[in-house]
JSON list of C-alpha atoms in Angstrom, two decimals:
[
{"chain": "A", "resi": 30, "resn": "ASP", "atom": "CA", "xyz": [24.02, 3.36, -6.20]},
{"chain": "A", "resi": 31, "resn": "ALA", "atom": "CA", "xyz": [22.26, 4.09, -2.24]},
{"chain": "A", "resi": 32, "resn": "ARG", "atom": "CA", "xyz": [18.71, 2.95, -2.91]},
{"chain": "A", "resi": 33, "resn": "VAL", "atom": "CA", "xyz": [16.04, 2.33, -0.15]},
{"chain": "A", "resi": 34, "resn": "THR", "atom": "CA", "xyz": [14.62, -1.37, -0.16]},
{"chain": "A", "resi": 35, "resn": "GLN", "atom": "CA", "xyz": [11.94, -2.93, 1.69]},
{"chain": "A", "resi": 36, "resn": "THR", "atom": "CA", "xyz": [10.17, -6.08, 1.57]},
{"chain": "A", "resi": 37, "resn": "PRO", "atom": "CA", "xyz": [8.39, -8.47, 0.97]},
{"chain": "A", "resi": 38, "resn": "ARG", "atom": "CA", "xyz": [7.49, -6.94, -2.55]},
{"chain": "A", "resi": 39, "resn": "HIS", "atom": "CA", "xyz": [4.12, -8.64, -2.59]},
{"chain": "A", "resi": 40, "resn": "LYS", "atom": "CA", "xyz": [2.07, -9.99, 0.07]},
{"chain": "A", "resi": 41, "resn": "VAL", "atom": "CA", "xyz": [-1.02, -11.95, -0.27]},
{"chain": "A", "resi": 42, "resn": "THR", "atom": "CA", "xyz": [-2.51, -12.64, 3.36]},
{"chain": "A", "resi": 43, "resn": "GLU", "atom": "CA", "xyz": [-6.11, -13.85, 4.54]},
{"chain": "A", "resi": 44, "resn": "MET", "atom": "CA", "xyz": [-8.31, -11.02, 7.19]},
{"chain": "A", "resi": 45, "resn": "GLY", "atom": "CA", "xyz": [-7.37, -11.46, 10.10]},
{"chain": "A", "resi": 46, "resn": "GLN", "atom": "CA", "xyz": [-3.93, -12.62, 9.41]},
{"chain": "A", "resi": 47, "resn": "GLU", "atom": "CA", "xyz": [-0.27, -10.90, 11.29]},
{"chain": "A", "resi": 48, "resn": "VAL", "atom": "CA", "xyz": [1.27, -8.82, 8.11]},
{"chain": "A", "resi": 49, "resn": "THR", "atom": "CA", "xyz": [5.27, -7.21, 9.21]},
{"chain": "A", "resi": 50, "resn": "MET", "atom": "CA", "xyz": [6.42, -5.07, 6.54]},
{"chain": "A", "resi": 51, "resn": "ARG", "atom": "CA", "xyz": [10.40, -4.00, 6.89]},
{"chain": "A", "resi": 52, "resn": "CYS", "atom": "CA", "xyz": [12.71, -1.49, 5.57]},
{"chain": "A", "resi": 53, "resn": "GLN", "atom": "CA", "xyz": [16.57, -0.58, 4.85]},
{"chain": "A", "resi": 54, "resn": "PRO", "atom": "CA", "xyz": [16.90, 3.27, 4.63]},
{"chain": "A", "resi": 55, "resn": "ILE", "atom": "CA", "xyz": [19.72, 4.52, 2.90]},
{"chain": "A", "resi": 56, "resn": "LEU", "atom": "CA", "xyz": [22.34, 4.65, 5.02]},
{"chain": "A", "resi": 57, "resn": "GLY", "atom": "CA", "xyz": [22.83, 8.25, 6.60]},
{"chain": "A", "resi": 58, "resn": "HIS", "atom": "CA", "xyz": [19.49, 9.26, 6.15]},
{"chain": "A", "resi": 59, "resn": "ASN", "atom": "CA", "xyz": [18.18, 10.24, 9.61]},
{"chain": "A", "resi": 60, "resn": "THR", "atom": "CA", "xyz": [14.37, 10.30, 8.92]},
{"chain": "A", "resi": 61, "resn": "VAL", "atom": "CA", "xyz": [11.76, 7.22, 7.31]},
{"chain": "A", "resi": 62, "resn": "PHE", "atom": "CA", "xyz": [8.88, 7.89, 6.36]},
{"chain": "A", "resi": 63, "resn": "TRP", "atom": "CA", "xyz": [6.13, 5.42, 5.94]},
{"chain": "A", "resi": 64, "resn": "TYR", "atom": "CA", "xyz": [3.30, 5.83, 3.11]},
{"chain": "A", "resi": 65, "resn": "ARG", "atom": "CA", "xyz": [0.40, 4.38, 1.74]},
{"chain": "A", "resi": 66, "resn": "GLN", "atom": "CA", "xyz": [-0.70, 4.69, -1.85]},
{"chain": "A", "resi": 67, "resn": "THR", "atom": "CA", "xyz": [-4.36, 3.41, -2.88]},
{"chain": "A", "resi": 68, "resn": "MET", "atom": "CA", "xyz": [-6.24, 4.65, -6.11]},
{"chain": "A", "resi": 69, "resn": "MET", "atom": "CA", "xyz": [-9.08, 6.69, -4.40]},
{"chain": "A", "resi": 70, "resn": "GLN", "atom": "CA", "xyz": [-6.36, 8.68, -2.04]},
{"chain": "A", "resi": 71, "resn": "GLY", "atom": "CA", "xyz": [-3.26, 9.12, -3.94]},
{"chain": "A", "resi": 72, "resn": "LEU", "atom": "CA", "xyz": [-0.06, 9.00, -1.62]},
{"chain": "A", "resi": 73, "resn": "GLU", "atom": "CA", "xyz": [-1.27, 9.21, 2.39]},
{"chain": "A", "resi": 74, "resn": "LEU", "atom": "CA", "xyz": [1.70, 9.88, 5.25]},
{"chain": "A", "resi": 75, "resn": "LEU", "atom": "CA", "xyz": [1.12, 6.81, 7.80]},
{"chain": "A", "resi": 76, "resn": "ALA", "atom": "CA", "xyz": [4.04, 7.72, 9.88]},
{"chain": "A", "resi": 77, "resn": "TYR", "atom": "CA", "xyz": [7.82, 9.01, 10.18]},
{"chain": "A", "resi": 78, "resn": "PHE", "atom": "CA", "xyz": [10.28, 8.95, 13.07]},
{"chain": "A", "resi": 79, "resn": "ARG", "atom": "CA", "xyz": [13.88, 11.10, 12.86]},
{"chain": "A", "resi": 80, "resn": "ASN", "atom": "CA", "xyz": [16.81, 9.41, 14.01]},
{"chain": "A", "resi": 81, "resn": "ARG", "atom": "CA", "xyz": [14.28, 6.36, 15.39]},
{"chain": "A", "resi": 82, "resn": "ALA", "atom": "CA", "xyz": [11.90, 8.65, 17.33]},
{"chain": "A", "resi": 83, "resn": "PRO", "atom": "CA", "xyz": [9.09, 8.48, 15.79]},
{"chain": "A", "resi": 84, "resn": "LEU", "atom": "CA", "xyz": [7.67, 11.74, 15.14]},
{"chain": "A", "resi": 85, "resn": "ASP", "atom": "CA", "xyz": [4.17, 12.38, 14.13]},
{"chain": "A", "resi": 86, "resn": "ASP", "atom": "CA", "xyz": [1.93, 8.82, 13.31]},
{"chain": "A", "resi": 87, "resn": "SER", "atom": "CA", "xyz": [-1.09, 10.25, 12.97]},
{"chain": "A", "resi": 88, "resn": "GLY", "atom": "CA", "xyz": [-2.23, 8.99, 9.84]},
{"chain": "A", "resi": 89, "resn": "MET", "atom": "CA", "xyz": [-2.14, 5.29, 10.92]},
{"chain": "A", "resi": 90, "resn": "PRO", "atom": "CA", "xyz": [-4.96, 3.46, 12.17]},
{"chain": "A", "resi": 91, "resn": "LYS", "atom": "CA", "xyz": [-3.77, 3.24, 15.99]},
{"chain": "A", "resi": 92, "resn": "ASP", "atom": "CA", "xyz": [-5.70, 0.41, 16.74]},
{"chain": "A", "resi": 93, "resn": "ARG", "atom": "CA", "xyz": [-4.01, -1.68, 14.31]},
{"chain": "A", "resi": 94, "resn": "PHE", "atom": "CA", "xyz": [-1.08, -0.80, 12.60]},
{"chain": "A", "resi": 95, "resn": "SER", "atom": "CA", "xyz": [2.55, -0.38, 14.62]},
{"chain": "A", "resi": 96, "resn": "ALA", "atom": "CA", "xyz": [5.39, 1.37, 13.17]},
{"chain": "A", "resi": 97, "resn": "GLU", "atom": "CA", "xyz": [8.89, 0.90, 14.77]},
{"chain": "A", "resi": 98, "resn": "MET", "atom": "CA", "xyz": [12.66, 1.49, 14.52]},
{"chain": "A", "resi": 99, "resn": "PRO", "atom": "CA", "xyz": [14.28, -1.34, 16.08]},
{"chain": "A", "resi": 100, "resn": "ASP", "atom": "CA", "xyz": [17.59, -0.02, 14.57]},
{"chain": "A", "resi": 101, "resn": "ALA", "atom": "CA", "xyz": [18.36, 2.50, 12.27]},
{"chain": "A", "resi": 102, "resn": "THR", "atom": "CA", "xyz": [19.13, 0.09, 9.35]},
{"chain": "A", "resi": 103, "resn": "LEU", "atom": "CA", "xyz": [15.61, -1.47, 10.07]},
{"chain": "A", "resi": 104, "resn": "ALA", "atom": "CA", "xyz": [12.37, 0.29, 9.77]},
{"chain": "A", "resi": 105, "resn": "THR", "atom": "CA", "xyz": [8.82, -2.27, 10.43]},
{"chain": "A", "resi": 106, "resn": "LEU", "atom": "CA", "xyz": [5.65, -1.67, 9.61]},
{"chain": "A", "resi": 107, "resn": "LYS", "atom": "CA", "xyz": [2.44, -4.27, 11.79]},
{"chain": "A", "resi": 108, "resn": "ILE", "atom": "CA", "xyz": [-0.78, -4.18, 10.59]},
{"chain": "A", "resi": 109, "resn": "GLN", "atom": "CA", "xyz": [-2.45, -6.68, 13.34]},
{"chain": "A", "resi": 110, "resn": "PRO", "atom": "CA", "xyz": [-5.24, -8.02, 12.79]},
{"chain": "A", "resi": 111, "resn": "SER", "atom": "CA", "xyz": [-4.69, -6.99, 8.26]},
{"chain": "A", "resi": 112, "resn": "GLU", "atom": "CA", "xyz": [-8.49, -6.16, 6.53]},
{"chain": "A", "resi": 113, "resn": "PRO", "atom": "CA", "xyz": [-9.57, -5.86, 3.66]},
{"chain": "A", "resi": 114, "resn": "ARG", "atom": "CA", "xyz": [-9.08, -2.50, 3.32]},
{"chain": "A", "resi": 115, "resn": "ASP", "atom": "CA", "xyz": [-5.81, -2.44, 3.87]},
{"chain": "A", "resi": 116, "resn": "SER", "atom": "CA", "xyz": [-5.12, -3.20, 0.39]},
{"chain": "A", "resi": 117, "resn": "ALA", "atom": "CA", "xyz": [-2.78, -0.88, -0.89]},
{"chain": "A", "resi": 118, "resn": "VAL", "atom": "CA", "xyz": [0.97, -0.14, -2.16]},
{"chain": "A", "resi": 119, "resn": "TYR", "atom": "CA", "xyz": [2.87, 0.54, 0.86]},
{"chain": "A", "resi": 120, "resn": "PHE", "atom": "CA", "xyz": [5.96, 2.51, 0.17]},
{"chain": "A", "resi": 121, "resn": "CYS", "atom": "CA", "xyz": [8.93, 3.58, 2.83]},
{"chain": "A", "resi": 122, "resn": "ALA", "atom": "CA", "xyz": [10.85, 6.65, 2.01]},
{"chain": "A", "resi": 123, "resn": "SER", "atom": "CA", "xyz": [14.32, 7.54, 3.33]},
{"chain": "A", "resi": 124, "resn": "GLY", "atom": "CA", "xyz": [15.37, 11.47, 3.87]},
{"chain": "A", "resi": 125, "resn": "HIS", "atom": "CA", "xyz": [18.32, 13.85, 4.96]},
{"chain": "A", "resi": 126, "resn": "PRO", "atom": "CA", "xyz": [18.53, 17.19, 5.36]},
{"chain": "A", "resi": 127, "resn": "ARG", "atom": "CA", "xyz": [19.56, 19.83, 2.98]},
{"chain": "A", "resi": 128, "resn": "GLY", "atom": "CA", "xyz": [19.87, 23.09, 3.47]},
{"chain": "A", "resi": 129, "resn": "GLY", "atom": "CA", "xyz": [17.29, 23.46, 5.35]},
{"chain": "A", "resi": 130, "resn": "PHE", "atom": "CA", "xyz": [14.81, 21.72, 3.49]},
{"chain": "A", "resi": 131, "resn": "TYR", "atom": "CA", "xyz": [14.22, 17.16, 3.23]},
{"chain": "A", "resi": 132, "resn": "GLU", "atom": "CA", "xyz": [14.74, 14.93, 0.39]},
{"chain": "A", "resi": 133, "resn": "GLN", "atom": "CA", "xyz": [12.72, 11.79, 0.73]},
{"chain": "A", "resi": 134, "resn": "TYR", "atom": "CA", "xyz": [13.47, 8.64, -1.31]},
{"chain": "A", "resi": 135, "resn": "PHE", "atom": "CA", "xyz": [11.29, 5.94, -1.98]},
{"chain": "A", "resi": 136, "resn": "GLY", "atom": "CA", "xyz": [11.90, 2.47, -1.70]},
{"chain": "A", "resi": 137, "resn": "PRO", "atom": "CA", "xyz": [10.15, 0.30, -4.31]},
{"chain": "A", "resi": 138, "resn": "GLY", "atom": "CA", "xyz": [6.98, -0.31, -1.93]},
{"chain": "A", "resi": 139, "resn": "THR", "atom": "CA", "xyz": [4.76, -3.79, -0.46]},
{"chain": "A", "resi": 140, "resn": "ARG", "atom": "CA", "xyz": [2.06, -4.44, -2.66]},
{"chain": "A", "resi": 141, "resn": "LEU", "atom": "CA", "xyz": [-0.44, -6.00, 0.03]},
{"chain": "A", "resi": 142, "resn": "THR", "atom": "CA", "xyz": [-4.04, -7.45, -0.86]},
{"chain": "A", "resi": 143, "resn": "VAL", "atom": "CA", "xyz": [-5.91, -8.77, 2.39]},
{"chain": "A", "resi": 144, "resn": "THR", "atom": "CA", "xyz": [-8.64, -10.93, 1.00]},
{"chain": "B", "resi": 4, "resn": "THR", "atom": "CA", "xyz": [-5.54, 21.94, 6.64]},
{"chain": "B", "resi": 5, "resn": "GLN", "atom": "CA", "xyz": [-2.86, 22.52, 3.25]},
{"chain": "B", "resi": 6, "resn": "LEU", "atom": "CA", "xyz": [-3.24, 20.87, 0.29]},
{"chain": "B", "resi": 7, "resn": "LEU", "atom": "CA", "xyz": [-1.94, 20.66, -2.82]},
{"chain": "B", "resi": 8, "resn": "GLU", "atom": "CA", "xyz": [-4.52, 20.05, -6.11]},
{"chain": "B", "resi": 9, "resn": "GLN", "atom": "CA", "xyz": [-2.87, 19.11, -9.62]},
{"chain": "B", "resi": 10, "resn": "SER", "atom": "CA", "xyz": [-4.48, 19.29, -12.74]},
{"chain": "B", "resi": 11, "resn": "PRO", "atom": "CA", "xyz": [-5.04, 17.87, -14.58]},
{"chain": "B", "resi": 12, "resn": "GLN", "atom": "CA", "xyz": [-5.31, 14.52, -13.28]},
{"chain": "B", "resi": 13, "resn": "PHE", "atom": "CA", "xyz": [-5.01, 13.09, -16.31]},
{"chain": "B", "resi": 14, "resn": "LEU", "atom": "CA", "xyz": [-3.33, 13.72, -19.88]},
{"chain": "B", "resi": 15, "resn": "SER", "atom": "CA", "xyz": [-2.95, 12.00, -22.96]},
{"chain": "B", "resi": 16, "resn": "ILE", "atom": "CA", "xyz": [-0.48, 13.68, -25.90]},
{"chain": "B", "resi": 17, "resn": "GLN", "atom": "CA", "xyz": [1.61, 12.33, -28.68]},
{"chain": "B", "resi": 18, "resn": "GLU", "atom": "CA", "xyz": [4.80, 12.21, -28.67]},
{"chain": "B", "resi": 19, "resn": "GLY", "atom": "CA", "xyz": [6.34, 15.55, -29.35]},
{"chain": "B", "resi": 20, "resn": "GLU", "atom": "CA", "xyz": [3.76, 17.78, -27.67]},
{"chain": "B", "resi": 21, "resn": "ASN", "atom": "CA", "xyz": [4.37, 19.73, -25.83]},
{"chain": "B", "resi": 22, "resn": "LEU", "atom": "CA", "xyz": [2.63, 19.71, -21.69]},
{"chain": "B", "resi": 23, "resn": "THR", "atom": "CA", "xyz": [1.92, 21.64, -18.61]},
{"chain": "B", "resi": 24, "resn": "VAL", "atom": "CA", "xyz": [0.81, 20.25, -15.19]},
{"chain": "B", "resi": 25, "resn": "TYR", "atom": "CA", "xyz": [0.29, 22.26, -12.29]},
{"chain": "B", "resi": 26, "resn": "CYS", "atom": "CA", "xyz": [0.38, 22.09, -8.67]},
{"chain": "B", "resi": 27, "resn": "ASN", "atom": "CA", "xyz": [-1.44, 24.84, -7.09]},
{"chain": "B", "resi": 28, "resn": "SER", "atom": "CA", "xyz": [-1.85, 25.84, -2.78]},
{"chain": "B", "resi": 29, "resn": "SER", "atom": "CA", "xyz": [-3.75, 28.29, -1.27]},
{"chain": "B", "resi": 30, "resn": "SER", "atom": "CA", "xyz": [-0.43, 27.79, 1.46]},
{"chain": "B", "resi": 31, "resn": "VAL", "atom": "CA", "xyz": [2.73, 29.28, 1.34]},
{"chain": "B", "resi": 32, "resn": "PHE", "atom": "CA", "xyz": [5.59, 26.29, 0.94]},
{"chain": "B", "resi": 33, "resn": "SER", "atom": "CA", "xyz": [9.66, 26.61, 2.09]},
{"chain": "B", "resi": 34, "resn": "SER", "atom": "CA", "xyz": [9.81, 24.19, -0.42]},
{"chain": "B", "resi": 35, "resn": "LEU", "atom": "CA", "xyz": [8.34, 21.97, -3.24]},
{"chain": "B", "resi": 36, "resn": "GLN", "atom": "CA", "xyz": [9.04, 19.07, -5.04]},
{"chain": "B", "resi": 37, "resn": "TRP", "atom": "CA", "xyz": [8.61, 17.19, -8.18]},
{"chain": "B", "resi": 38, "resn": "TYR", "atom": "CA", "xyz": [8.65, 13.29, -8.18]},
{"chain": "B", "resi": 39, "resn": "ARG", "atom": "CA", "xyz": [7.66, 10.69, -11.05]},
{"chain": "B", "resi": 40, "resn": "GLN", "atom": "CA", "xyz": [6.56, 7.48, -10.36]},
{"chain": "B", "resi": 41, "resn": "GLU", "atom": "CA", "xyz": [6.09, 4.58, -12.94]},
{"chain": "B", "resi": 42, "resn": "PRO", "atom": "CA", "xyz": [3.84, 1.21, -12.40]},
{"chain": "B", "resi": 43, "resn": "GLY", "atom": "CA", "xyz": [5.02, -0.91, -9.90]},
{"chain": "B", "resi": 44, "resn": "GLU", "atom": "CA", "xyz": [7.58, 1.35, -8.59]},
{"chain": "B", "resi": 45, "resn": "GLY", "atom": "CA", "xyz": [7.92, 3.87, -5.76]},
{"chain": "B", "resi": 46, "resn": "PRO", "atom": "CA", "xyz": [7.92, 7.72, -7.39]},
{"chain": "B", "resi": 47, "resn": "VAL", "atom": "CA", "xyz": [11.37, 9.02, -8.30]},
{"chain": "B", "resi": 48, "resn": "LEU", "atom": "CA", "xyz": [12.89, 12.48, -7.48]},
{"chain": "B", "resi": 49, "resn": "LEU", "atom": "CA", "xyz": [13.21, 15.23, -10.00]},
{"chain": "B", "resi": 50, "resn": "VAL", "atom": "CA", "xyz": [13.60, 18.66, -8.67]},
{"chain": "B", "resi": 51, "resn": "THR", "atom": "CA", "xyz": [13.05, 20.45, -5.01]},
{"chain": "B", "resi": 52, "resn": "VAL", "atom": "CA", "xyz": [13.18, 24.34, -5.83]},
{"chain": "B", "resi": 53, "resn": "VAL", "atom": "CA", "xyz": [13.22, 26.12, -3.16]},
{"chain": "B", "resi": 54, "resn": "THR", "atom": "CA", "xyz": [13.25, 30.23, -4.12]},
{"chain": "B", "resi": 55, "resn": "GLY", "atom": "CA", "xyz": [10.15, 32.00, -4.81]},
{"chain": "B", "resi": 56, "resn": "GLY", "atom": "CA", "xyz": [10.29, 32.41, -8.55]},
{"chain": "B", "resi": 57, "resn": "GLU", "atom": "CA", "xyz": [13.04, 30.08, -9.39]},
{"chain": "B", "resi": 58, "resn": "VAL", "atom": "CA", "xyz": [13.41, 28.13, -12.31]},
{"chain": "B", "resi": 59, "resn": "LYS", "atom": "CA", "xyz": [14.99, 25.13, -13.06]},
{"chain": "B", "resi": 60, "resn": "LYS", "atom": "CA", "xyz": [15.70, 23.15, -16.17]},
{"chain": "B", "resi": 61, "resn": "LEU", "atom": "CA", "xyz": [16.36, 18.83, -16.45]},
{"chain": "B", "resi": 62, "resn": "LYS", "atom": "CA", "xyz": [17.01, 18.28, -19.62]},
{"chain": "B", "resi": 63, "resn": "ARG", "atom": "CA", "xyz": [13.13, 18.74, -21.17]},
{"chain": "B", "resi": 64, "resn": "LEU", "atom": "CA", "xyz": [11.66, 19.76, -18.59]},
{"chain": "B", "resi": 65, "resn": "THR", "atom": "CA", "xyz": [11.62, 22.74, -16.75]},
{"chain": "B", "resi": 66, "resn": "PHE", "atom": "CA", "xyz": [10.25, 23.29, -13.20]},
{"chain": "B", "resi": 67, "resn": "GLN", "atom": "CA", "xyz": [8.73, 27.03, -11.57]},
{"chain": "B", "resi": 68, "resn": "PHE", "atom": "CA", "xyz": [8.30, 27.99, -8.59]},
{"chain": "B", "resi": 69, "resn": "GLY", "atom": "CA", "xyz": [6.10, 30.81, -7.91]},
{"chain": "B", "resi": 70, "resn": "ASP", "atom": "CA", "xyz": [6.91, 34.32, -6.38]},
{"chain": "B", "resi": 71, "resn": "ALA", "atom": "CA", "xyz": [4.66, 33.50, -3.73]},
{"chain": "B", "resi": 72, "resn": "ARG", "atom": "CA", "xyz": [5.90, 30.18, -3.30]},
{"chain": "B", "resi": 73, "resn": "LYS", "atom": "CA", "xyz": [2.25, 28.93, -3.36]},
{"chain": "B", "resi": 74, "resn": "ASP", "atom": "CA", "xyz": [2.38, 26.94, -6.74]},
{"chain": "B", "resi": 75, "resn": "SER", "atom": "CA", "xyz": [4.44, 25.24, -9.45]},
{"chain": "B", "resi": 76, "resn": "SER", "atom": "CA", "xyz": [4.70, 23.84, -12.41]},
{"chain": "B", "resi": 77, "resn": "LEU", "atom": "CA", "xyz": [6.09, 21.22, -15.08]},
{"chain": "B", "resi": 78, "resn": "HIS", "atom": "CA", "xyz": [6.36, 22.00, -18.57]},
{"chain": "B", "resi": 79, "resn": "ILE", "atom": "CA", "xyz": [7.42, 19.25, -21.06]},
{"chain": "B", "resi": 80, "resn": "THR", "atom": "CA", "xyz": [9.04, 20.37, -23.88]},
{"chain": "B", "resi": 81, "resn": "ALA", "atom": "CA", "xyz": [9.06, 17.37, -27.09]},
{"chain": "B", "resi": 82, "resn": "ALA", "atom": "CA", "xyz": [6.96, 15.16, -24.87]},
{"chain": "B", "resi": 83, "resn": "GLN", "atom": "CA", "xyz": [8.63, 10.95, -25.65]},
{"chain": "B", "resi": 84, "resn": "THR", "atom": "CA", "xyz": [6.73, 8.21, -24.54]},
{"chain": "B", "resi": 85, "resn": "GLY", "atom": "CA", "xyz": [9.28, 7.78, -22.23]},
{"chain": "B", "resi": 86, "resn": "ASP", "atom": "CA", "xyz": [8.09, 10.24, -20.20]},
{"chain": "B", "resi": 87, "resn": "THR", "atom": "CA", "xyz": [4.53, 8.00, -19.48]},
{"chain": "B", "resi": 88, "resn": "GLY", "atom": "CA", "xyz": [3.93, 7.86, -15.78]},
{"chain": "B", "resi": 89, "resn": "LEU", "atom": "CA", "xyz": [2.44, 9.59, -12.43]},
{"chain": "B", "resi": 90, "resn": "TYR", "atom": "CA", "xyz": [4.11, 13.21, -11.63]},
{"chain": "B", "resi": 91, "resn": "LEU", "atom": "CA", "xyz": [3.48, 14.15, -7.96]},
{"chain": "B", "resi": 92, "resn": "CYS", "atom": "CA", "xyz": [4.56, 17.67, -6.30]},
{"chain": "B", "resi": 93, "resn": "ALA", "atom": "CA", "xyz": [5.42, 17.57, -3.08]},
{"chain": "B", "resi": 94, "resn": "GLY", "atom": "CA", "xyz": [5.07, 20.47, -0.52]},
{"chain": "B", "resi": 95, "resn": "ASP", "atom": "CA", "xyz": [7.19, 20.92, 2.39]},
{"chain": "B", "resi": 96, "resn": "ASP", "atom": "CA", "xyz": [5.36, 22.79, 5.40]},
{"chain": "B", "resi": 97, "resn": "ASN", "atom": "CA", "xyz": [9.06, 23.47, 7.28]},
{"chain": "B", "resi": 98, "resn": "GLN", "atom": "CA", "xyz": [7.21, 20.60, 9.84]},
{"chain": "B", "resi": 99, "resn": "GLY", "atom": "CA", "xyz": [11.16, 19.05, 9.97]},
{"chain": "B", "resi": 100, "resn": "GLY", "atom": "CA", "xyz": [10.70, 16.67, 6.82]},
{"chain": "B", "resi": 101, "resn": "LYS", "atom": "CA", "xyz": [6.77, 15.92, 6.34]},
{"chain": "B", "resi": 102, "resn": "LEU", "atom": "CA", "xyz": [5.74, 16.74, 2.61]},
{"chain": "B", "resi": 103, "resn": "ILE", "atom": "CA", "xyz": [2.18, 17.06, 2.16]},
{"chain": "B", "resi": 104, "resn": "PHE", "atom": "CA", "xyz": [1.65, 15.38, -1.35]},
{"chain": "B", "resi": 105, "resn": "GLY", "atom": "CA", "xyz": [-0.90, 16.18, -4.32]},
{"chain": "B", "resi": 106, "resn": "GLN", "atom": "CA", "xyz": [-3.09, 13.40, -5.88]},
{"chain": "B", "resi": 107, "resn": "GLY", "atom": "CA", "xyz": [-0.85, 13.38, -8.56]},
{"chain": "B", "resi": 108, "resn": "THR", "atom": "CA", "xyz": [-1.23, 14.37, -12.87]},
{"chain": "B", "resi": 109, "resn": "GLU", "atom": "CA", "xyz": [-1.26, 10.79, -15.15]},
{"chain": "B", "resi": 110, "resn": "LEU", "atom": "CA", "xyz": [0.47, 11.09, -17.98]},
{"chain": "B", "resi": 111, "resn": "SER", "atom": "CA", "xyz": [0.27, 8.82, -20.85]},
{"chain": "B", "resi": 112, "resn": "VAL", "atom": "CA", "xyz": [2.90, 10.52, -23.93]},
{"chain": "B", "resi": 113, "resn": "LYS", "atom": "CA", "xyz": [1.80, 7.99, -27.29]},
{"chain": "B", "resi": 114, "resn": "PRO", "atom": "CA", "xyz": [3.83, 7.67, -30.34]}
]
């Protein structure tokens, strides 16, 4: 049963610290997405990659967030420095083309709390 | 900016009742997906509808895509407590896999 995995599942950190979240997409999926979910804003797209190349990161605060795909099995999302307003659940999803459209499969998320 | 509006935002019903959730937009989507999310987990894909007017059934859940591919509905027959969760619709605006998500409908089914 192929799944997207994310680590860590929970992270509590102090303001100003660096946070790194990791994602292993489903093998064979060529597109990886990073989302942030809060009660107020719902699910927001931060960035996504196709074949490891960044396609769109317009949803990310550029000064503190960065997303990379060092290889096809690993995607990372970094926040430096972290701020309390970054507290949210961060989801990674992977997808593949299917008959002209994409279906996305989500990981379990990383719940980030910045104090 | 494309938007998907879901209604209602919150729904609390008794087990055995029927319900419908709506997802509306002024934009046309090449496909529309429905997800269910349970507390502490990521959204799980339920169905993808592609053709205008298409109807898909998944046990007690019936999904419909509007003829103009701007709206969709999810109907649940004889709801069960296991149907409780956040239901999200998401439209593919044909920009290479990027989805536009609605705000979600929080469904609570009480025994």
